Short mmCIF file of C-alpha atoms in Angstrom, two decimals:
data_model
loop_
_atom_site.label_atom_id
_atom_site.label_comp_id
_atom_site.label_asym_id
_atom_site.label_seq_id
_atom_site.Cartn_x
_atom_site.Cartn_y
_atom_site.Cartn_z
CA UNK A 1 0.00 0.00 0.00
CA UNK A 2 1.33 3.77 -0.72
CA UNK A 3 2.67 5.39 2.20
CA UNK A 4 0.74 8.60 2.68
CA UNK A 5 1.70 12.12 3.22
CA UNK A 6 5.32 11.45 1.34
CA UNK A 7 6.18 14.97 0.29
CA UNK A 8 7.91 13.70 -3.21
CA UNK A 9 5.31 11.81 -4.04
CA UNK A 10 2.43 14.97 -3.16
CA UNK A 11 4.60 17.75 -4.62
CA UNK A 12 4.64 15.30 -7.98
CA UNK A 13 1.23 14.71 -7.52
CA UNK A 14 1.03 18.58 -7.40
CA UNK A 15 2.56 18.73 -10.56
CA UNK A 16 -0.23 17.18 -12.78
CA UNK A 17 -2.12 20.53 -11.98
CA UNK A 18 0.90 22.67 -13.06
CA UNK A 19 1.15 20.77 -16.46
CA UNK A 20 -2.48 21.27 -17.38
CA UNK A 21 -4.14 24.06 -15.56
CA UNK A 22 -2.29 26.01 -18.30
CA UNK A 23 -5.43 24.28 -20.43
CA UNK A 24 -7.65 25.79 -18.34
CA UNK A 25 -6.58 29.18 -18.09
CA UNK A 26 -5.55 29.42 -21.60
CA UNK A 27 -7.64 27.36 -23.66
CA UNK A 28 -11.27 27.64 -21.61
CA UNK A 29 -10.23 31.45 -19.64
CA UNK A 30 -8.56 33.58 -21.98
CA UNK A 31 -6.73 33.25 -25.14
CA UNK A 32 -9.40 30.86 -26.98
CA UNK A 33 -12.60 32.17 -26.20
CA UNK A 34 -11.47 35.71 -27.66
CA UNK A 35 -9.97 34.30 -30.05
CA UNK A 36 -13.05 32.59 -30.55
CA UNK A 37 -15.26 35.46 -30.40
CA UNK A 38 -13.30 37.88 -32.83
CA UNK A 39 -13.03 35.39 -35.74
CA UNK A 40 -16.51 34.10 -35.07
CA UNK A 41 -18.38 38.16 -34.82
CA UNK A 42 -19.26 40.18 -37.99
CA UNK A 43 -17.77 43.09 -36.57
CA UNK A 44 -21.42 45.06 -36.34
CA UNK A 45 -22.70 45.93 -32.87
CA UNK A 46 -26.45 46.27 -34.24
CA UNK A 47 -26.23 42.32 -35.23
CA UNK A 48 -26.24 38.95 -33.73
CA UNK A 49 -23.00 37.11 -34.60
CA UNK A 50 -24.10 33.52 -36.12
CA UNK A 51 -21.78 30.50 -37.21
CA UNK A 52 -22.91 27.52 -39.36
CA UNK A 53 -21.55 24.28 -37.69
CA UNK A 54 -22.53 20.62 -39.65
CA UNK A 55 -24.97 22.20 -41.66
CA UNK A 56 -27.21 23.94 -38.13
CA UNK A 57 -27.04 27.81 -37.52
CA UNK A 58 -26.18 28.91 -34.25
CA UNK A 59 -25.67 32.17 -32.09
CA UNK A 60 -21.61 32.14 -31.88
CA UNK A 61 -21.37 31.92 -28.21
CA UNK A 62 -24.25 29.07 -27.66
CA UNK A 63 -21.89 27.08 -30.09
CA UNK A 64 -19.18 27.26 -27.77
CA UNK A 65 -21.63 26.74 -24.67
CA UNK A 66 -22.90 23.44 -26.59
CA UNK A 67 -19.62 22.44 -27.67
CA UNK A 68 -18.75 22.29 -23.93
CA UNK A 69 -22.08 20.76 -22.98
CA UNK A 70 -21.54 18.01 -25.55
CA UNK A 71 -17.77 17.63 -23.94
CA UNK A 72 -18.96 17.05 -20.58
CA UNK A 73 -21.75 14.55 -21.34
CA UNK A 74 -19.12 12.25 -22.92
CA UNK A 75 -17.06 12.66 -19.94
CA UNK A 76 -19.94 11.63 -17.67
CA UNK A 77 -20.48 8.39 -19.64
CA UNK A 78 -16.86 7.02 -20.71
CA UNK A 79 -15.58 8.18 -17.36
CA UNK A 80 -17.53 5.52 -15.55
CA UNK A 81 -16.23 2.35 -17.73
CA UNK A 82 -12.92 2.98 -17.44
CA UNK A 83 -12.44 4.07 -14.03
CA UNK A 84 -14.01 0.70 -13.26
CA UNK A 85 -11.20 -0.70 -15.15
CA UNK A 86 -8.87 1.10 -13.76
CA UNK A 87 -10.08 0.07 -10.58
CA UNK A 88 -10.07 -3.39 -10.70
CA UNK A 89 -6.95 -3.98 -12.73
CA UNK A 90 -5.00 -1.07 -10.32
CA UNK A 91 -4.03 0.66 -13.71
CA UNK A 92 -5.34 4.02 -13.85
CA UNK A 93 -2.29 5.72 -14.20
CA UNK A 94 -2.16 4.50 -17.92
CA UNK A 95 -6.21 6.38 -17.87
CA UNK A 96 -4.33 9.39 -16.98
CA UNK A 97 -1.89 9.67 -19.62
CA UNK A 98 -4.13 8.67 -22.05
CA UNK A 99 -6.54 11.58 -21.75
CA UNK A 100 -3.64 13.71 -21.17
CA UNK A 101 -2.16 13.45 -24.34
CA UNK A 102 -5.45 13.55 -26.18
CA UNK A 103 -6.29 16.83 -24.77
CA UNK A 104 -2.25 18.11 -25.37
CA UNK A 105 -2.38 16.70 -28.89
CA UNK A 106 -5.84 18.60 -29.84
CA UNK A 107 -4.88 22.13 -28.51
CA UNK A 108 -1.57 21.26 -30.19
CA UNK A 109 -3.44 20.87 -33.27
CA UNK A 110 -5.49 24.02 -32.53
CA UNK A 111 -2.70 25.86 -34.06
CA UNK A 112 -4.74 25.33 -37.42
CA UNK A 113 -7.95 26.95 -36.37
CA UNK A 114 -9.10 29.49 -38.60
CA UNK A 115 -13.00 30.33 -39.65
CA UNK A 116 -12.33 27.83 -42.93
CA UNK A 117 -11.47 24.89 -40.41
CA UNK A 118 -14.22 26.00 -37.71
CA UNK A 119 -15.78 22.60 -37.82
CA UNK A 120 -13.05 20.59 -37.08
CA UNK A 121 -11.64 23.09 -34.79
CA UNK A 122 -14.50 22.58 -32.93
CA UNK A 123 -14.25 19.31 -33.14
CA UNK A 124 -10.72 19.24 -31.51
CA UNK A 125 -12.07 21.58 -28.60
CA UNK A 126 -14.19 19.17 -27.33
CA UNK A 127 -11.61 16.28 -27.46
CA UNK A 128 -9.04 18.65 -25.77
CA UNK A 129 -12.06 19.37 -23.14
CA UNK A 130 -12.42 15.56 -22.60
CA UNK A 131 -9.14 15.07 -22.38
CA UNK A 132 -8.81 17.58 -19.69
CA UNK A 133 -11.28 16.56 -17.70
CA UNK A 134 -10.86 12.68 -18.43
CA UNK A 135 -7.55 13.21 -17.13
CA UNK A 136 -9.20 14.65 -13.61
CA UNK A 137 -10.93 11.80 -12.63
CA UNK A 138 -7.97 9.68 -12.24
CA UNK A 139 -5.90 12.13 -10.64
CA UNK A 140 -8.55 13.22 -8.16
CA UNK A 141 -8.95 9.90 -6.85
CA UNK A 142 -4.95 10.09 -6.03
CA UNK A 143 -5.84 12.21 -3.06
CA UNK A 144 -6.94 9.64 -0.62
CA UNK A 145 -4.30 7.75 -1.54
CA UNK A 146 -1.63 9.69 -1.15
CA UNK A 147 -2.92 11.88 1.76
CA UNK A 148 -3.93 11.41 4.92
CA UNK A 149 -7.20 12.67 6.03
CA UNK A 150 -5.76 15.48 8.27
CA UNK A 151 -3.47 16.90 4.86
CA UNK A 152 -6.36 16.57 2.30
CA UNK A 153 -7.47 20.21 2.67
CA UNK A 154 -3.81 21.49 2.48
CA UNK A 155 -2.57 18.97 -0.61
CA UNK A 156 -5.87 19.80 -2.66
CA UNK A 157 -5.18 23.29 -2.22
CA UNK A 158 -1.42 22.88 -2.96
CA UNK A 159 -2.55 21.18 -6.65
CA UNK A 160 -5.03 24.20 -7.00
CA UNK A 161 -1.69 26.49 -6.20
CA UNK A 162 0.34 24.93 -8.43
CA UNK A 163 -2.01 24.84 -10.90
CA UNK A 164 -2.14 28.35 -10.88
CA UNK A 165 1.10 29.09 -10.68
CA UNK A 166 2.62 26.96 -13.80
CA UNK A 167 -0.49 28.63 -16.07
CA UNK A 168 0.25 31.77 -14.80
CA UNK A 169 3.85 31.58 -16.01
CA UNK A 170 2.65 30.12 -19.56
CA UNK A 171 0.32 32.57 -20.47
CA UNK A 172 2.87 35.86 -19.65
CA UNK A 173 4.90 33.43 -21.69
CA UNK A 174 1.72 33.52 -24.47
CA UNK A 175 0.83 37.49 -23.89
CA UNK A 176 4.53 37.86 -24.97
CA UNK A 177 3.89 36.20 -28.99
CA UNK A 178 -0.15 38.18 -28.46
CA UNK A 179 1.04 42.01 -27.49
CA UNK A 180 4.40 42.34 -29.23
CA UNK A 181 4.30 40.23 -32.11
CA UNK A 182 6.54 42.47 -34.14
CA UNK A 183 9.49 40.92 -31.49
CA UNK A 184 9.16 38.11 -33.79
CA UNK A 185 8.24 39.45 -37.37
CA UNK A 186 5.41 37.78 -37.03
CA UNK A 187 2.55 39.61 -39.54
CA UNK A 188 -0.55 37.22 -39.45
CA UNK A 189 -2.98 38.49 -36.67
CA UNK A 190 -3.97 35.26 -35.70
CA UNK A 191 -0.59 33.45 -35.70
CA UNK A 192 0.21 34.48 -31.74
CA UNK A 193 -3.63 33.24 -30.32
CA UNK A 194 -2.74 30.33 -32.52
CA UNK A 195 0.66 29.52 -31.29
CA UNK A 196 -0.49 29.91 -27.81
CA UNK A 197 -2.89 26.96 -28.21
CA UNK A 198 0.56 24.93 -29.66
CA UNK A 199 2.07 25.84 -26.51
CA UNK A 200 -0.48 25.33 -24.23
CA UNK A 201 -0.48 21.51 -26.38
CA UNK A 202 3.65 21.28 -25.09
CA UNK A 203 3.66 22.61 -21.70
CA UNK A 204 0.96 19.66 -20.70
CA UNK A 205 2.27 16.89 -22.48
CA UNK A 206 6.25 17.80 -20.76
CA UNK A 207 5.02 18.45 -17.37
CA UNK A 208 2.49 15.96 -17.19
CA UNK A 209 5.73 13.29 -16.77
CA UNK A 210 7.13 14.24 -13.50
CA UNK A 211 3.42 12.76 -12.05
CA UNK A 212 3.82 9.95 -14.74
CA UNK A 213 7.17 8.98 -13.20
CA UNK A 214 6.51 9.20 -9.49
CA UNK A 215 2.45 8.47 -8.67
CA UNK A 216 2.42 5.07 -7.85
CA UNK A 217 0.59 3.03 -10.72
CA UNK A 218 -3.00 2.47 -8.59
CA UNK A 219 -4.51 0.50 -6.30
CA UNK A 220 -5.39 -2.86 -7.89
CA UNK A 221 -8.39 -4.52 -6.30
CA UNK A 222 -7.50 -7.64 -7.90
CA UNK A 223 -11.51 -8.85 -8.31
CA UNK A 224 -12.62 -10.95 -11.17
CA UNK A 225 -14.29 -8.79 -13.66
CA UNK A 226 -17.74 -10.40 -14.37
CA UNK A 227 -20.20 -9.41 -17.00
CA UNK A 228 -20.28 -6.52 -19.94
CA UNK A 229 -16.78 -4.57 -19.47
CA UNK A 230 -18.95 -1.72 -21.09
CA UNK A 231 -21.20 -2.16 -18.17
CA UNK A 232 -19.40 -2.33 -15.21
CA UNK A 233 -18.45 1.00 -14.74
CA UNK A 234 -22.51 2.14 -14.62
CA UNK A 235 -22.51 -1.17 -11.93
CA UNK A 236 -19.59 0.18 -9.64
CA UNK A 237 -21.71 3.74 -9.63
CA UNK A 238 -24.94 2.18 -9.02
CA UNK A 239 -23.51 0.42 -5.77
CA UNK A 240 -21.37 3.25 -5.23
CA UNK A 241 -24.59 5.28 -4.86
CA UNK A 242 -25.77 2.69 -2.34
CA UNK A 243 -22.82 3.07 -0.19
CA UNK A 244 -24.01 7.21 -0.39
CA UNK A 245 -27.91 6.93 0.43
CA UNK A 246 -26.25 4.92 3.71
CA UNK A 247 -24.56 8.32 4.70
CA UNK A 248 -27.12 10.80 4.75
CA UNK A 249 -24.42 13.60 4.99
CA UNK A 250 -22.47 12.46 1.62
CA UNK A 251 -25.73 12.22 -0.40
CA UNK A 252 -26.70 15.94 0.97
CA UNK A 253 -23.40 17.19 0.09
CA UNK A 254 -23.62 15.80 -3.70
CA UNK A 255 -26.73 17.31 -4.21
CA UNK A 256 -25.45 20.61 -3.25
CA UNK A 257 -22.22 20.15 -5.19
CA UNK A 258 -23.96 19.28 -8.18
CA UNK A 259 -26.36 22.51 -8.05
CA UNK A 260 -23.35 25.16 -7.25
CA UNK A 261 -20.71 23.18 -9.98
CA UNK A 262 -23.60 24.13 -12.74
CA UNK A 263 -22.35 27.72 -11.73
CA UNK A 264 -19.19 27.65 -11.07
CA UNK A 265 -17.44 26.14 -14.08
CA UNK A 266 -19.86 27.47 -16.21
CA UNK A 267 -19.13 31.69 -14.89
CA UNK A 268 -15.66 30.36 -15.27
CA UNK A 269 -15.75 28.83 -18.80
CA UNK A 270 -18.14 31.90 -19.91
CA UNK A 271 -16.86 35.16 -18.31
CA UNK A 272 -14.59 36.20 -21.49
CA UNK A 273 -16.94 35.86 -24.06
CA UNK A 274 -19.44 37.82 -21.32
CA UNK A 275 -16.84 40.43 -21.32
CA UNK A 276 -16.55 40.64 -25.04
CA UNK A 277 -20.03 40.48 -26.01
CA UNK A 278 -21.69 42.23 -23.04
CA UNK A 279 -19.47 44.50 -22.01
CA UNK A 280 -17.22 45.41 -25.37
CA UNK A 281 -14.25 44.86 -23.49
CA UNK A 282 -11.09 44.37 -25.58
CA UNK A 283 -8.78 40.98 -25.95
CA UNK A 284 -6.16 42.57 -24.14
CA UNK A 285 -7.87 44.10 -20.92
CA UNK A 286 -9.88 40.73 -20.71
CA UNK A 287 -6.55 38.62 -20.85
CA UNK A 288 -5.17 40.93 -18.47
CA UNK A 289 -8.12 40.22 -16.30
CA UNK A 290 -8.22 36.71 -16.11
CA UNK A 291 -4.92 36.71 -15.66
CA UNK A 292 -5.61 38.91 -12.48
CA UNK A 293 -8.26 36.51 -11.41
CA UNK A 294 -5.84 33.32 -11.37
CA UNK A 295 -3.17 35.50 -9.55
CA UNK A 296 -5.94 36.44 -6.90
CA UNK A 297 -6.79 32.87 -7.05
CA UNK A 298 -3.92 31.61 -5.10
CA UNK A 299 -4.04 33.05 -1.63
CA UNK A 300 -8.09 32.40 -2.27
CA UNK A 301 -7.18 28.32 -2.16
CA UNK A 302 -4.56 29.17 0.81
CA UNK A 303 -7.10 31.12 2.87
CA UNK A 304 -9.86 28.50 2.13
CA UNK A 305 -7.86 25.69 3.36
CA UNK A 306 -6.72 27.46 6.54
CA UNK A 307 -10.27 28.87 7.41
CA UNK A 308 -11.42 25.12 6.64
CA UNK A 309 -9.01 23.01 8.71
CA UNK A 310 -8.11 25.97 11.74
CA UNK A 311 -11.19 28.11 12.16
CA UNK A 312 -14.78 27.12 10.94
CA UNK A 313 -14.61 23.67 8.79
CA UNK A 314 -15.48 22.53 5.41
CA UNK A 315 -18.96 23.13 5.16
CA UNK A 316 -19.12 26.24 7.38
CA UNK A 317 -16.54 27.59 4.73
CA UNK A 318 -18.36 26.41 1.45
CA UNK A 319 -21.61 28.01 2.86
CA UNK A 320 -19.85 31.46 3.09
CA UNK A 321 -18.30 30.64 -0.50
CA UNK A 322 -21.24 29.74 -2.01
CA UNK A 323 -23.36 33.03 -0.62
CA UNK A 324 -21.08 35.32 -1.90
CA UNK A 325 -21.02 33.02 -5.50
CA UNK A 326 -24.93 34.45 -5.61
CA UNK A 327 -23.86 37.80 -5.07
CA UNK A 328 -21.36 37.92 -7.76
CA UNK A 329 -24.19 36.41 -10.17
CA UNK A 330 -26.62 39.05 -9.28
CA UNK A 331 -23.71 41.71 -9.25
CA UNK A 332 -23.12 40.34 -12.96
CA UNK A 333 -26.40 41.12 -14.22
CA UNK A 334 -25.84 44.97 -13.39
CA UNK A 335 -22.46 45.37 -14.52
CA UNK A 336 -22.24 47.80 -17.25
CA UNK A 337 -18.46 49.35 -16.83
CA UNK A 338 -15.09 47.93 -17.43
CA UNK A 339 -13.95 48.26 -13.83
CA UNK A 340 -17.02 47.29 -12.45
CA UNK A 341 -15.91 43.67 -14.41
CA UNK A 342 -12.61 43.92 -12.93
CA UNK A 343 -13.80 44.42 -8.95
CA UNK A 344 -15.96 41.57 -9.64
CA UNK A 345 -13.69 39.17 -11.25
CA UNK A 346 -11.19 40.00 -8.16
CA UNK A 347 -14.05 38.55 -5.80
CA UNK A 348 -14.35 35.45 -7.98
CA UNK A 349 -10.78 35.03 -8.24
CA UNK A 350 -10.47 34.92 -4.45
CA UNK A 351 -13.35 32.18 -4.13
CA UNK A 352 -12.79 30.48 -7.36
CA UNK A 353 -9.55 28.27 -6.64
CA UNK A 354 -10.90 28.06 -2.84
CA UNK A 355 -14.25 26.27 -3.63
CA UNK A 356 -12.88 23.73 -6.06
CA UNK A 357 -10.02 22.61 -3.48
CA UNK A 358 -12.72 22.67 -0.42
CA UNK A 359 -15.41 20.73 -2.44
CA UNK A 360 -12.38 17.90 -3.43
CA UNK A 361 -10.97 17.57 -0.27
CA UNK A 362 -14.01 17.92 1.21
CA UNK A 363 -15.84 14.78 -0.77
CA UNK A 364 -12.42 13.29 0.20
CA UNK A 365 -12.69 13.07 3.91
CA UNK A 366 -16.23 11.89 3.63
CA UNK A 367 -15.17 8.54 1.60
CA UNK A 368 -14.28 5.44 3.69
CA UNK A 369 -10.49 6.26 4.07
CA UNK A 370 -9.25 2.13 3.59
CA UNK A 371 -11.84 1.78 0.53
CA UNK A 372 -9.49 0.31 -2.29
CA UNK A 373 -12.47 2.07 -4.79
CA UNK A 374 -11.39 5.54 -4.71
CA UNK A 375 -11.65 5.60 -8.25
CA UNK A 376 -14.91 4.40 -8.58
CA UNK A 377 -16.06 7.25 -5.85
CA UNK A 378 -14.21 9.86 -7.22
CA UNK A 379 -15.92 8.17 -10.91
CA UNK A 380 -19.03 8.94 -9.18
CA UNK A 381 -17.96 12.78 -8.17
CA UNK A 382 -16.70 13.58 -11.54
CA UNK A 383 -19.79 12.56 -13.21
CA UNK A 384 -21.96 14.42 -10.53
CA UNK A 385 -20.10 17.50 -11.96
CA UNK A 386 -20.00 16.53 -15.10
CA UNK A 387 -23.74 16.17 -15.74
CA UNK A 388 -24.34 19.78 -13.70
CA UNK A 389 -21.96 21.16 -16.23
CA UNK A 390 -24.18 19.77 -18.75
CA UNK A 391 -27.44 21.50 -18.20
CA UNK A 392 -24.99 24.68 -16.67
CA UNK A 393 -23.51 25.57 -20.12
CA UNK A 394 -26.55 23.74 -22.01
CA UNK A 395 -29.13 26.28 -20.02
CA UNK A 396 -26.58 29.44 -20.29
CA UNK A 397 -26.58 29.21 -24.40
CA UNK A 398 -30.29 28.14 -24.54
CA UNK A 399 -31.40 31.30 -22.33
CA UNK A 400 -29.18 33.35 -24.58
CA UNK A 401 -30.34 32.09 -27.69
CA UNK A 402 -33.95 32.73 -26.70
CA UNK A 403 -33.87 35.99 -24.53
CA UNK A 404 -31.07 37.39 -26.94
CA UNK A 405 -28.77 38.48 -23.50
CA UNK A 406 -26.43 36.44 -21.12
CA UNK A 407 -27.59 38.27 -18.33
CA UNK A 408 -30.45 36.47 -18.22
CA UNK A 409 -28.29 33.50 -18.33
CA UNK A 410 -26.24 34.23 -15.28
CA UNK A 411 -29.44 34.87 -13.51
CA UNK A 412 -30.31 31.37 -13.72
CA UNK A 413 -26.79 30.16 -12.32
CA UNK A 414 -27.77 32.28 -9.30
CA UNK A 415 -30.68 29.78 -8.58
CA UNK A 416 -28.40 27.07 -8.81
CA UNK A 417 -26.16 28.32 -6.44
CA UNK A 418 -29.03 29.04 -4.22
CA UNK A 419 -30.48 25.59 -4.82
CA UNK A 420 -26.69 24.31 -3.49
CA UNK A 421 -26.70 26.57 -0.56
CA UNK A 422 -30.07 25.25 0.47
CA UNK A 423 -28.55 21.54 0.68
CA UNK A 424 -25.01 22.41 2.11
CA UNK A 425 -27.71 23.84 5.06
CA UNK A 426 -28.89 20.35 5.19
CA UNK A 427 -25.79 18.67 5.10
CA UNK A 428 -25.37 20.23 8.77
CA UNK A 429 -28.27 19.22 10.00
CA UNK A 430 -27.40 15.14 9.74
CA UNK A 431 -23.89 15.76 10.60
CA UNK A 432 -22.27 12.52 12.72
CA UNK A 433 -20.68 13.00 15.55
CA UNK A 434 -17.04 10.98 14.37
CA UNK A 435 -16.64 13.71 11.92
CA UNK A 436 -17.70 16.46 13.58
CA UNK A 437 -14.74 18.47 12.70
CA UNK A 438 -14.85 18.73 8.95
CA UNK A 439 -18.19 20.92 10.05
CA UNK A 440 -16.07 22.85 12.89
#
């Protein structure tokens, strides 16, 4: 068995999120969805900005929000199969890498994206999205395993700082080819957004191998595999499920994770093309500000974990997160100034990094700690996001499409959050006593 809490094997684990949270801030935060947005808009304020994808007409930005709709419903049904595989034959390192370098080699081959090749462009979006988020549930499920329950809070938050750290240093690295692409005689507009997207492809695939080469390879069950392979993923989740309606305080808390992760990830996949389509903001002061955000991000993760683990406990924490998550969704709606964006994307940044690292390490202490299916729970965890991230992004483009503003659309991901407030409140109230101090 893994010994836990051994710092080379953490700060490795750590690593993963260095290699591809450059992904996420590049490819879903910044760079892309501008990019996105210019070559996608006909330039004319008075009009609404449609693309033709497989033949079907569609509003520009409720193409992207179905793209990543489409992305995450995969993800919610492959993910199941093979983490059961990976679970029973103790493989699920070989998982990870796998999605890894499908989602490196499809930004990589972003670099070709251009209006002519929007289709397949598109196309390779969503397989870089799945292979992002593939990638996740396997290296969530590490945690347990290489953590004991009195380090989860501070390791998750350490991948969530390291994350930010490694894609903070890519995209200055990125800003460099975007603002002063003269340095490098470089006269096609779209060649820096484009080789940003090659580099994003790099810096993943070469970091990812310090976590290749040190995580152990899994925790092999070593049971017989009986029945469809196709079908016993969907088996481990269905008893997986009956292990959670036996702890009354697990089943509470995926409710309300699945209600605030519809508006979470979706404000964070949507909150550039808000900026450019709402607010007229330009590429470079909505780089700058989600590079801001990420920055702001960091001590946000730090401060969560210490409030959680020294001062008020997981869910006393995530209520106070997910409160002020509603007021920055109303607070959107209003917003009609560039630095009334920026104000508000400094609040998210400080409760954006925190609430992903408290809700991970958080559904971490509640698992049984000796369970040799941490993959199969984490599966189940993934999927619960997954499908919220579904109807989030599904529900923001189909508001949009028929109300003709995403302000109505971030309306709606204030209910959600409300809806996930409303069971984190009932999470306290069946509380038992042997874990009394994740609450305080």
């Amino acid at each position: 068995m893994q010994n836990k809490d051994d710092k080379k094997v953490i700060r490795s684990w750590a690593f993963f999120d260095w290699a591809n949270s450059a992904y996420n801030l590049v490819i879903t935060s910044t760079i892309f969805p501008a990019y996105y947005t210019i070559i996608t808009s006909d330039k004319d304020d008075s009009t609404i900005d449609y693309v033709t994808f497989l033949g079907f007409k569609f509003v520009n930005s409720a193409l992207y929000s179905y793209a990543m709709a489409v992305a995450f419903l995969i993800i919610a049904i492959i993910s199941p199969i093979l983490s059961s595989i990976a679970d029973t034959r103790g493989n699920k390192k070989i998982f990870m890498q796998l999605f890894t370098y499908l989602g490196s080699l499809s930004c990589c081959g972003l670099f070709f994206f251009k209006i002519e090749t929007l289709e397949i462009s598109v196309v390779l979006f969503i397989l870089a999205a799945i292979g992002f988020w593939g990638s996740l549930v396997f290296y969530n499920s590490y945690l347990p395993e290489i953590a004991s329950i009195k380090e989860q809070d501070k390791v998750s938050a350490k991948g969530f700082t390291y994350g930010y750290i490694g894609s903070i240093i890519l995209q200055i690295i990125c800003f460099v080819f975007v603002f002063k692409p003269d340095w490098f005689g470089i006269v096609d507009g779209s060649v820096p957004a484009r080789l940003s997207f090659l580099m994003v492809g790099i810096w993943w695939m070469v970091f990812a191998q310090i976590p290749f080469r040190n995580l152990p390879k899994g925790s092999p069950n070593f049971k017989t595999q009986k029945g469809n392979i196709m079908l016993s993923g969907f088996s481990e989740l269905k008893k997986v499920w009956g292990h959670v309606k036996q702890m009354p305080y697990l089943k509470r808390f995926l409710f309300s994770f699945f209600f605030y992760s519809m508006g979470v990830q979706t404000v964070m996949l949507v909150a550039t093309i808000f900026g450019e389509k709402e607010l007229r903001l330009s590429t470079e002061k909505l780089i700058g500000t989600i590079l801001l955000l990420q920055i702001v991000a960091i001590p946000g993760a730090m401060l969560m974990s210490y409030l959680s683990s020294k001062k008020y406990g997981n869910i006393n924490v995530l209520i106070g997160v997910v409160t002020i998550w509603i007021g920055c969704c109303i607070a959107a709606y209003f917003i009609h100034t560039e630095f009334q964006f920026y104000a508000l994307a400094g609040v998210i940044g400080l409760i954006m990094g925190g609430i992903q690292s408290l809700s991970r390490s958080t559904y971490s202490k509640f698992l049984p700690q000796e369970s040799p299916d941490h993959t199969s729970y984490f599966s189940f965890y993934d999927v619960t996001e997954k499908v919220a991230l579904v109807f989030g992004m599904f529900s923001f483009g189909y508001i949009e499409t028929i109300t003709g503003s995403m302000r109505n659309s971030v309306i709606a991901l204030a209910m959600f959050f409300v809806l996930g407030l409303l069971f984190l409140f009932f999470v306290k109230r069946v509380a038992p006593k042997t874990i009394t101090k994740i609450y305080s």
